[in-house]
Coordinates of C-alpha atoms in Angstrom, one line a residue:
Chain A
M2 CA -80.1 78.5 78.1
N3 CA -80.5 81.1 80.8
I4 CA -83.9 81.9 82.2
P5 CA -83.9 85.4 84.1
Q6 CA -85.8 85.0 87.2
P7 CA -87.8 87.8 88.9
V8 CA -85.6 88.9 92.1
S9 CA -87.1 90.3 95.2
L10 CA -83.8 91.9 96.3
N11 CA -84.2 95.6 97.2
I12 CA -81.0 97.2 96.2
D13 CA -81.7 100.2 98.3
A14 CA -82.1 98.0 101.6
L15 CA -79.0 96.3 100.8
F16 CA -76.9 99.5 100.4
R17 CA -78.3 100.6 103.8
N18 CA -77.2 97.2 105.4
L19 CA -73.8 97.7 103.9
A20 CA -73.3 101.1 104.6
T21 CA -74.5 100.8 108.3
G22 CA -72.4 97.7 108.9
L23 CA -69.3 99.3 107.4
N24 CA -69.5 102.5 109.5
Q25 CA -70.1 100.4 112.7
R26 CA -67.1 98.2 111.8
M27 CA -64.8 101.0 111.1
A28 CA -65.7 102.9 114.2
E29 CA -65.5 99.9 116.4
Q30 CA -62.1 99.0 115.1
E31 CA -61.0 102.5 115.1
R32 CA -59.8 102.2 111.4
N33 CA -59.4 106.0 110.6
K34 CA -59.2 107.8 107.1
P35 CA -59.7 104.3 105.1
A36 CA -59.3 104.3 101.5
M37 CA -61.9 102.5 99.1
I38 CA -61.0 100.2 96.2
G39 CA -63.9 98.6 94.1
I40 CA -63.0 95.4 92.0
H41 CA -63.7 96.0 88.4
T42 CA -66.7 96.2 87.2
G43 CA -69.5 95.3 89.7
G44 CA -67.4 96.0 92.7
V45 CA -66.7 99.6 91.3
W46 CA -70.6 100.3 90.9
V47 CA -71.2 99.2 94.2
A48 CA -68.2 101.1 95.7
E49 CA -69.3 104.5 93.9
R50 CA -72.7 104.3 95.3
L51 CA -71.5 103.1 98.7
L52 CA -69.1 106.1 98.8
N53 CA -72.1 108.5 99.1
Q54 CA -73.7 106.7 102.0
L55 CA -70.8 106.4 104.4
D56 CA -71.1 109.7 106.5
N57 CA -67.7 110.9 105.0
L58 CA -65.7 108.0 106.2
V59 CA -63.6 108.1 103.1
S60 CA -62.3 111.2 101.8
D61 CA -59.8 109.9 99.0
P62 CA -60.9 109.3 95.5
L63 CA -62.0 105.8 94.7
G64 CA -59.4 103.1 93.6
V65 CA -60.3 100.9 90.7
L66 CA -58.7 97.3 91.0
N67 CA -58.7 95.2 87.7
I68 CA -57.6 91.9 88.8
A69 CA -57.6 90.3 85.3
Y70 CA -53.7 89.8 85.2
Y71 CA -53.9 88.1 88.7
R72 CA -56.5 85.4 88.3
D73 CA -55.6 81.9 89.0
D74 CA -57.4 80.7 85.7
F75 CA -55.7 83.0 83.6
T76 CA -53.8 80.0 81.7
R77 CA -57.1 78.5 81.0
I78 CA -59.1 81.7 80.0
G79 CA -56.5 83.8 78.4
M80 CA -56.1 87.3 77.5
H81 CA -59.2 89.6 77.8
P82 CA -58.9 92.1 74.9
Q83 CA -59.9 95.2 76.7
V84 CA -58.4 95.1 80.2
Q85 CA -58.6 98.5 81.7
P86 CA -55.6 99.1 83.9
S87 CA -56.1 99.3 87.6
Q88 CA -55.9 102.9 89.0
L89 CA -55.0 103.5 92.8
P90 CA -55.0 107.3 93.2
F91 CA -53.4 107.0 96.6
S92 CA -50.7 104.9 98.3
V93 CA -51.8 101.7 100.1
A94 CA -48.9 101.5 102.3
D95 CA -50.0 101.7 106.0
R96 CA -53.5 102.6 105.0
H97 CA -56.8 101.1 106.0
I98 CA -58.4 99.7 102.8
I99 CA -62.1 98.8 102.2
L100 CA -62.2 96.3 99.3
V101 CA -65.6 96.3 97.7
D102 CA -66.9 93.7 95.4
D103 CA -70.5 93.0 94.1
V104 CA -70.8 89.4 94.9
L105 CA -68.6 87.1 97.0
Y106 CA -68.8 83.5 95.9
T107 CA -65.8 81.3 95.6
G108 CA -63.2 84.0 97.1
R109 CA -61.0 83.6 94.1
T110 CA -61.6 87.2 92.9
V111 CA -60.9 88.5 96.5
R112 CA -57.6 86.5 96.6
A113 CA -56.4 87.8 93.3
A114 CA -57.5 91.4 94.5
L115 CA -55.3 91.0 97.6
N116 CA -52.5 89.9 95.8
E117 CA -52.7 92.9 93.4
I118 CA -52.9 95.2 96.3
F119 CA -50.3 94.0 97.9
D120 CA -48.2 94.5 95.0
Y121 CA -48.9 98.3 95.1
G122 CA -47.7 98.4 98.9
R123 CA -48.4 96.8 102.3
P124 CA -51.8 98.1 103.8
A125 CA -52.4 98.5 107.6
S126 CA -55.6 96.4 107.0
V127 CA -58.0 95.2 104.5
T128 CA -61.7 95.2 105.2
L129 CA -63.9 93.1 103.0
A130 CA -67.4 94.5 102.0
A131 CA -69.8 92.5 99.4
L132 CA -73.3 93.7 98.5
V133 CA -74.2 90.0 98.2
E134 CA -72.5 86.8 99.5
R135 CA -73.6 83.4 98.6
A136 CA -72.3 79.9 100.0
G137 CA -69.6 77.9 97.8
R138 CA -66.4 79.2 99.3
E139 CA -63.3 77.7 97.4
L140 CA -60.7 79.4 99.7
P141 CA -60.6 80.5 103.2
I142 CA -61.9 84.1 102.7
Q143 CA -64.9 85.7 104.3
A144 CA -66.3 89.2 104.1
D145 CA -66.4 91.4 107.1
V146 CA -69.7 93.4 106.1
V147 CA -72.3 92.1 103.5
G148 CA -75.4 93.5 102.3
H149 CA -77.3 90.3 101.9
H150 CA -76.8 86.6 102.2
L151 CA -78.3 84.6 99.2
D152 CA -78.7 80.8 99.2
L153 CA -78.7 79.6 95.7
A154 CA -78.6 76.0 93.9
P155 CA -75.5 75.0 92.3
N156 CA -77.0 75.5 88.9
E157 CA -78.1 79.2 89.8
Q158 CA -75.9 82.3 89.5
V159 CA -76.3 85.7 90.6
K160 CA -75.8 88.7 88.1
L161 CA -75.2 92.4 88.8
T162 CA -76.1 94.6 86.0
G163 CA -75.5 98.5 86.2
P164 CA -74.5 101.0 86.7
D165 CA -77.8 102.8 86.2
P166 CA -80.1 101.1 87.3
L167 CA -78.1 98.7 89.6
Q168 CA -79.9 95.5 89.7
F169 CA -79.5 91.7 90.4
S170 CA -80.8 89.0 88.4
I171 CA -80.7 85.1 89.0
Q172 CA -79.8 83.0 86.3
Y173 CA -80.2 79.3 85.7
I174 CA -77.2 77.5 84.1
D175 CA -78.3 74.9 81.7
P176 CA -75.8 71.8 82.3
T177 CA -76.3 70.9 78.7
E178 CA -75.1 74.0 77.2
Chain B
M11 CA -46.5 82.7 54.9
S12 CA -48.0 85.3 57.2
N13 CA -50.7 83.0 58.6
L14 CA -47.8 81.4 60.4
Q15 CA -48.2 84.0 63.0
L16 CA -52.1 83.2 63.8
D17 CA -53.8 80.2 65.1
Q18 CA -57.0 78.9 63.6
N19 CA -59.1 81.3 65.6
G20 CA -56.9 84.2 63.9
Q21 CA -55.3 84.8 67.4
L22 CA -51.6 85.8 67.8
R23 CA -49.6 82.6 68.0
H24 CA -46.2 84.1 67.0
F25 CA -45.1 87.7 66.1
L26 CA -43.0 87.8 63.3
S27 CA -44.0 90.9 61.1
I28 CA -46.6 93.4 60.8
Q29 CA -47.7 92.0 57.4
G30 CA -50.3 89.7 57.5
L31 CA -52.1 91.2 60.8
N32 CA -55.1 93.4 60.5
R33 CA -56.1 96.7 62.0
E34 CA -58.2 94.9 64.8
L35 CA -55.1 92.8 65.9
L36 CA -52.7 95.9 65.9
T37 CA -55.3 98.0 67.8
R38 CA -55.4 95.0 70.4
I39 CA -51.8 95.0 70.7
L40 CA -51.8 98.7 71.3
D41 CA -54.7 98.4 74.0
T42 CA -53.1 95.4 75.7
A43 CA -50.1 97.4 76.1
E44 CA -52.1 100.4 77.5
S45 CA -53.4 97.8 80.1
F46 CA -49.9 97.2 81.4
S47 CA -49.1 100.9 81.7
T48 CA -49.6 101.1 85.6
I49 CA -47.4 98.2 86.1
G50 CA -44.5 100.5 86.7
A51 CA -46.3 102.5 89.5
Q52 CA -46.7 99.5 91.4
H53 CA -44.3 98.9 94.4
V54 CA -43.8 95.4 93.1
K55 CA -43.5 95.9 89.3
K56 CA -44.9 92.6 88.1
V57 CA -47.9 91.0 87.3
P58 CA -48.2 87.0 87.7
L59 CA -49.4 86.4 84.1
L60 CA -46.4 84.4 82.8
R61 CA -45.1 82.7 86.0
G62 CA -43.7 79.5 85.3
K63 CA -43.1 80.2 81.6
T64 CA -39.5 80.1 80.2
I65 CA -38.4 82.7 77.7
V66 CA -35.3 82.6 75.9
N67 CA -33.8 85.7 74.2
L68 CA -31.8 84.2 71.5
F69 CA -29.8 87.1 70.1
F70 CA -27.5 86.1 67.2
E71 CA -26.9 90.0 66.6
N72 CA -25.8 92.6 69.2
S73 CA -28.5 94.9 70.7
T74 CA -28.5 96.4 74.0
R75 CA -31.9 98.5 73.9
T76 CA -33.9 95.8 72.3
L77 CA -32.5 92.8 74.5
S78 CA -32.9 94.8 77.8
T79 CA -36.4 95.9 77.2
F80 CA -37.5 92.2 76.1
E81 CA -35.6 91.0 79.1
L82 CA -37.6 93.5 81.4
A83 CA -40.8 92.8 79.7
A84 CA -40.5 89.1 80.4
K85 CA -39.7 89.7 83.9
R86 CA -42.5 92.1 84.6
L87 CA -44.8 89.3 83.5
S88 CA -43.1 87.0 85.8
A89 CA -41.5 84.8 83.4
D90 CA -38.1 83.0 83.8
V91 CA -35.6 84.5 81.3
M92 CA -32.6 83.2 79.8
N93 CA -30.4 85.4 77.4
L94 CA -28.5 83.4 75.1
N95 CA -25.3 84.8 73.9
V96 CA -25.1 83.1 70.8
R97 CA -21.9 84.4 69.6
T98 CA -20.1 82.4 72.3
S99 CA -22.3 79.5 72.0
S100 CA -22.3 76.0 70.4
T101 CA -23.4 77.5 67.0
Q102 CA -19.8 79.0 66.7
K103 CA -18.5 75.3 67.4
G104 CA -20.5 74.2 64.3
E105 CA -23.7 73.2 66.0
S106 CA -26.4 74.0 63.4
L107 CA -29.3 76.4 64.3
L108 CA -31.8 73.4 64.6
D109 CA -29.8 71.5 66.8
T110 CA -29.6 74.5 69.1
L111 CA -33.3 74.9 69.0
R112 CA -33.8 71.4 69.8
S113 CA -31.8 71.5 72.8
L114 CA -33.5 74.5 74.1
E115 CA -36.8 72.9 73.4
A116 CA -35.4 69.8 75.5
M117 CA -35.2 72.4 78.3
H118 CA -39.1 73.0 78.0
C119 CA -38.6 76.6 77.0
D120 CA -42.0 78.2 75.9
M121 CA -40.7 81.2 73.8
F122 CA -38.0 82.3 71.7
V123 CA -37.4 86.0 71.3
V124 CA -35.0 86.0 68.1
R125 CA -32.9 88.7 66.7
H126 CA -30.8 87.6 63.7
S127 CA -29.1 89.5 60.8
D128 CA -30.7 87.2 58.1
S129 CA -33.8 88.2 56.8
G130 CA -36.5 85.5 57.5
A131 CA -34.8 83.8 60.4
A132 CA -37.5 84.2 62.8
Y133 CA -40.0 82.6 60.3
F134 CA -37.5 79.8 59.9
I135 CA -37.3 79.2 63.6
A136 CA -41.2 79.6 64.0
R137 CA -41.8 76.7 61.3
H138 CA -39.5 74.5 63.4
V139 CA -40.7 74.9 67.0
P140 CA -43.4 72.7 68.6
S141 CA -46.9 73.9 68.6
H142 CA -46.6 75.2 72.3
V143 CA -43.6 77.4 71.7
S144 CA -44.2 80.8 70.5
V145 CA -41.5 82.9 68.5
I146 CA -41.3 86.8 68.6
N147 CA -39.1 88.5 66.0
A148 CA -36.8 91.1 67.6
G149 CA -35.3 92.2 64.3
D150 CA -34.4 90.0 61.2
G151 CA -31.9 91.5 58.7
C152 CA -33.4 94.3 56.6
H153 CA -36.8 92.5 56.7
S154 CA -38.7 93.2 59.8
H155 CA -38.7 94.9 63.4
P156 CA -42.4 94.6 64.3
S157 CA -42.4 95.4 68.0
Q158 CA -40.3 98.5 67.3
A159 CA -42.7 99.5 64.9
M160 CA -45.5 98.8 67.5
L161 CA -44.1 100.9 70.1
D162 CA -43.7 103.8 67.6
M163 CA -47.5 103.3 66.9
L164 CA -48.2 103.5 70.7
T165 CA -46.2 106.6 70.9
I166 CA -48.1 108.3 68.0
R167 CA -51.5 107.2 69.3
R168 CA -50.6 108.4 72.9
H169 CA -49.8 111.8 71.3
K170 CA -52.0 112.2 68.4
G171 CA -55.0 109.9 69.3
S172 CA -55.7 108.4 66.0
F173 CA -54.1 107.7 62.6
P174 CA -56.5 108.7 59.7
N175 CA -56.0 112.5 60.1
L176 CA -52.2 112.1 60.4
R177 CA -49.4 112.7 58.0
V178 CA -46.2 111.0 58.9
A179 CA -42.7 111.2 57.4
I180 CA -40.0 108.8 57.7
V181 CA -36.6 110.2 57.0
G182 CA -33.3 108.5 56.1
D183 CA -32.0 105.1 55.3
I184 CA -35.1 103.3 54.2
L185 CA -33.4 100.5 52.1
H186 CA -31.4 99.1 55.0
S187 CA -34.0 99.7 57.7
R188 CA -36.3 96.9 59.0
V189 CA -37.9 99.5 61.3
A190 CA -39.1 101.8 58.3
R191 CA -40.5 98.7 56.5
S192 CA -42.4 97.5 59.6
E193 CA -43.5 101.2 60.3
I194 CA -44.7 101.7 56.8
H195 CA -46.8 98.5 57.2
A196 CA -48.1 99.2 60.5
L197 CA -49.2 102.8 59.6
A198 CA -50.7 101.8 56.5
T199 CA -52.7 99.1 58.5
L200 CA -53.8 101.6 60.9
G201 CA -55.1 104.0 58.4
T202 CA -52.8 106.8 58.4
G203 CA -53.7 109.7 56.1
E204 CA -50.5 110.1 54.6
I205 CA -47.1 108.5 54.7
R206 CA -44.2 109.9 53.4
V207 CA -40.5 108.9 53.0
I208 CA -37.7 111.3 52.6
A209 CA -34.6 109.9 51.5
P210 CA -31.8 110.0 48.8
R211 CA -32.2 107.8 45.8
T212 CA -29.6 105.4 46.7
L213 CA -31.2 104.8 50.1
L214 CA -34.6 103.8 48.9
P215 CA -35.7 100.2 47.9
R216 CA -37.0 99.5 44.5
N217 CA -40.7 99.9 44.0
V218 CA -41.2 101.6 47.6
E219 CA -44.1 103.5 45.8
S220 CA -46.1 100.0 46.0
L221 CA -46.1 100.3 49.7
G222 CA -48.4 103.2 49.2
V223 CA -45.9 106.0 50.3
H224 CA -45.3 109.5 48.9
I225 CA -41.7 109.8 47.9
F226 CA -39.7 112.9 48.5
H227 CA -35.8 113.5 47.8
D228 CA -35.9 117.1 49.3
M229 CA -36.1 117.0 53.0
R230 CA -37.8 120.6 53.2
A231 CA -40.5 119.8 50.8
G232 CA -41.1 116.3 52.6
L233 CA -41.6 118.0 56.2
K234 CA -44.1 120.5 55.1
G235 CA -47.1 120.0 57.3
V236 CA -46.3 116.7 58.8
D237 CA -47.6 115.5 62.3
V238 CA -44.9 113.0 63.2
V239 CA -41.1 113.0 61.8
I240 CA -39.5 109.5 62.2
T241 CA -35.9 109.7 61.8
L242 CA -33.8 106.5 61.2
R243 CA -30.4 105.5 62.3
L244 CA -27.7 105.8 59.5
Q245 CA -26.5 102.4 59.4
R246 CA -22.8 103.3 59.0
E247 CA -21.6 99.7 58.9
R248 CA -24.0 99.4 55.7
M249 CA -22.7 102.3 54.0
E250 CA -20.3 100.4 51.5
G251 CA -20.7 101.0 47.9
A252 CA -20.5 104.8 48.2
R253 CA -24.3 105.2 48.6
L254 CA -23.6 108.6 50.2
P255 CA -20.5 110.9 49.5
S256 CA -20.1 111.7 53.0
E257 CA -21.9 111.8 56.6
R258 CA -21.4 115.5 56.7
E259 CA -23.3 116.1 53.2
Y260 CA -26.0 113.6 54.5
F261 CA -26.6 116.0 57.7
Q262 CA -26.9 119.0 55.4
L263 CA -29.3 117.2 53.2
Y264 CA -31.4 114.9 55.5
G265 CA -30.3 115.6 59.1
L266 CA -33.2 116.9 61.3
T267 CA -32.4 120.3 62.6
E268 CA -34.7 122.9 64.3
E269 CA -34.6 125.1 61.2
K270 CA -36.1 122.2 58.9
L271 CA -38.5 120.9 61.7
A272 CA -40.2 124.5 61.7
L273 CA -41.6 123.3 58.4
A274 CA -43.6 120.6 60.1
R275 CA -46.8 121.3 62.1
P276 CA -46.0 123.2 65.3
E277 CA -47.3 120.3 67.6
A278 CA -45.2 117.8 65.5
I279 CA -43.5 115.1 67.3
V280 CA -39.9 113.7 66.5
M281 CA -39.1 110.3 66.9
H282 CA -35.9 107.9 66.5
P283 CA -35.6 104.1 67.1
G284 CA -32.0 104.7 68.5
P285 CA -29.3 104.5 69.1
I286 CA -28.8 108.2 67.9
N287 CA -26.1 109.3 65.7
R288 CA -26.1 112.9 66.9
G289 CA -25.0 115.5 64.1
I290 CA -25.8 112.9 61.6
E291 CA -29.4 112.1 61.3
I292 CA -30.3 114.5 64.0
E293 CA -28.9 117.6 65.8
S294 CA -28.9 117.5 69.7
A295 CA -31.1 120.5 69.9
V296 CA -34.0 118.4 68.6
A297 CA -33.1 115.1 69.9
D298 CA -33.2 117.0 73.5
G299 CA -35.8 119.5 72.6
P300 CA -39.6 119.9 73.2
H301 CA -40.8 117.9 70.2
S302 CA -38.5 114.8 70.9
V303 CA -40.6 111.7 72.4
I304 CA -37.4 109.6 71.9
L305 CA -37.2 108.5 75.4
E306 CA -41.1 107.8 75.7
Q307 CA -40.5 105.3 72.9
V308 CA -38.2 103.3 75.0
S309 CA -40.7 103.0 78.0
H310 CA -43.4 102.1 75.4
G311 CA -41.1 99.4 74.3
I312 CA -41.6 97.6 77.5
A313 CA -45.5 97.7 77.5
I314 CA -45.5 96.7 73.8
R315 CA -43.2 93.7 74.5
M316 CA -45.3 92.7 77.4
A317 CA -48.4 92.8 75.4
V318 CA -47.2 90.5 72.3
M319 CA -45.6 88.0 74.9
A320 CA -48.7 87.8 76.7
M321 CA -50.9 87.6 73.7
T322 CA -48.9 84.9 72.1
M323 CA -48.8 82.8 75.0
Q324 CA -52.7 83.0 75.6
I325 CA -55.9 82.4 73.9
P326 CA -58.2 85.5 73.9
V327 CA -61.7 84.9 75.1
P328 CA -64.4 87.5 75.5
E329 CA -65.5 86.8 79.0
A330 CA -63.0 87.2 82.0
K331 CA -65.4 87.1 85.0
E332 CA -65.8 83.9 87.0
A333 CA -69.0 82.4 87.6
R334 CA -71.0 83.9 90.7

């Protein structure tokens, strides 16, 4: 049984943190004309809203990445009936890429996303931005910019719902389920 | 018999025939094929879905296009592919089909794509493989060619959106055509408004009306107001028994020309499963003309074959996002 808990996260503040961090990082590292890719579905919601807060940093249309066919647990979970194809309306070759997801947890989604991006071409760099990160990484992957760090117990998970309104909830996972 | 294709949850385990598959499953095949549509745009035209799986193309009958699209589909899913030229294999030395299968199973193959001149061959093989092996029918005798039918359905859906308001005509040798049988079943299952068959009496199967089609022997009458014209290949090798007086007369009566096509709706599309006998089933001006979607059919063949391979090798589940 999942028990939704009240969450005190202020979404607007998370986006301000993320936008400020990204603008600073791209300026510091002189990464000009980056393109942005959101990971379907929560990452796309975050990326769409983030695009409007980035001081015209990104001029290309948003890329959408669906990593369903790149997951490392595909043979266990199987086909999803309605996988929307990835859409990258720009060439990734030699481009600075900002990869956006809603939550960074185990790192497996990002691993799959990086594999898929490289199947489209070799980017100059990839910057990882996550609205929320939590401890529990299973792969050596870390975000470059985050909106907020959450400390959660192993039996808790964070879920983003959206796109309008965009909000987080924390759910308890009943181990007997 | 058709339940052999489905597992206990009603999901695709083998892909042998359109019969026995419901509209939801056919739609899922089309949707899954669409999800593979952008892979051709990638620098690396592959996804790692079937990495580590071994697929054997077991072709007892010659085919260039079907074999190459199945091979390419398997490779785009990152599977290892073996094309078995059965004509020169042990079956010619007297080894039975089952012995050949057992040998291949001992090599830990995961899927057989079977083409055979005998109707029911793919079903026979599916009944004898272990539970982890899937079988896909790439054409058996005059019976079934389900992946060809589904690539045609994808082509029609791409151009026309949906099926209920469509009028579709299938022209030619219905009697010997496994493609026509599979198409009629697929069109009916997807709820097509009206399905017509246009053919001489000698090239129509008995009781074809029971499939829910309208029969026309006059091509001009049959083409009036249709949205889709599917022309079939005239199987020259199957024309013994004087079913037709001559190929020339066949073209006059049933060959698709610009003049006859003008009777269809202005935005009608023209399809053909290939290879084309130009000047017999269809004139070059139509085959290469603005209404023709014949080359698109070939491209869609790869996506459809990727979809059925992926679906038969996996178990669908509703949730595909990892825990956060």
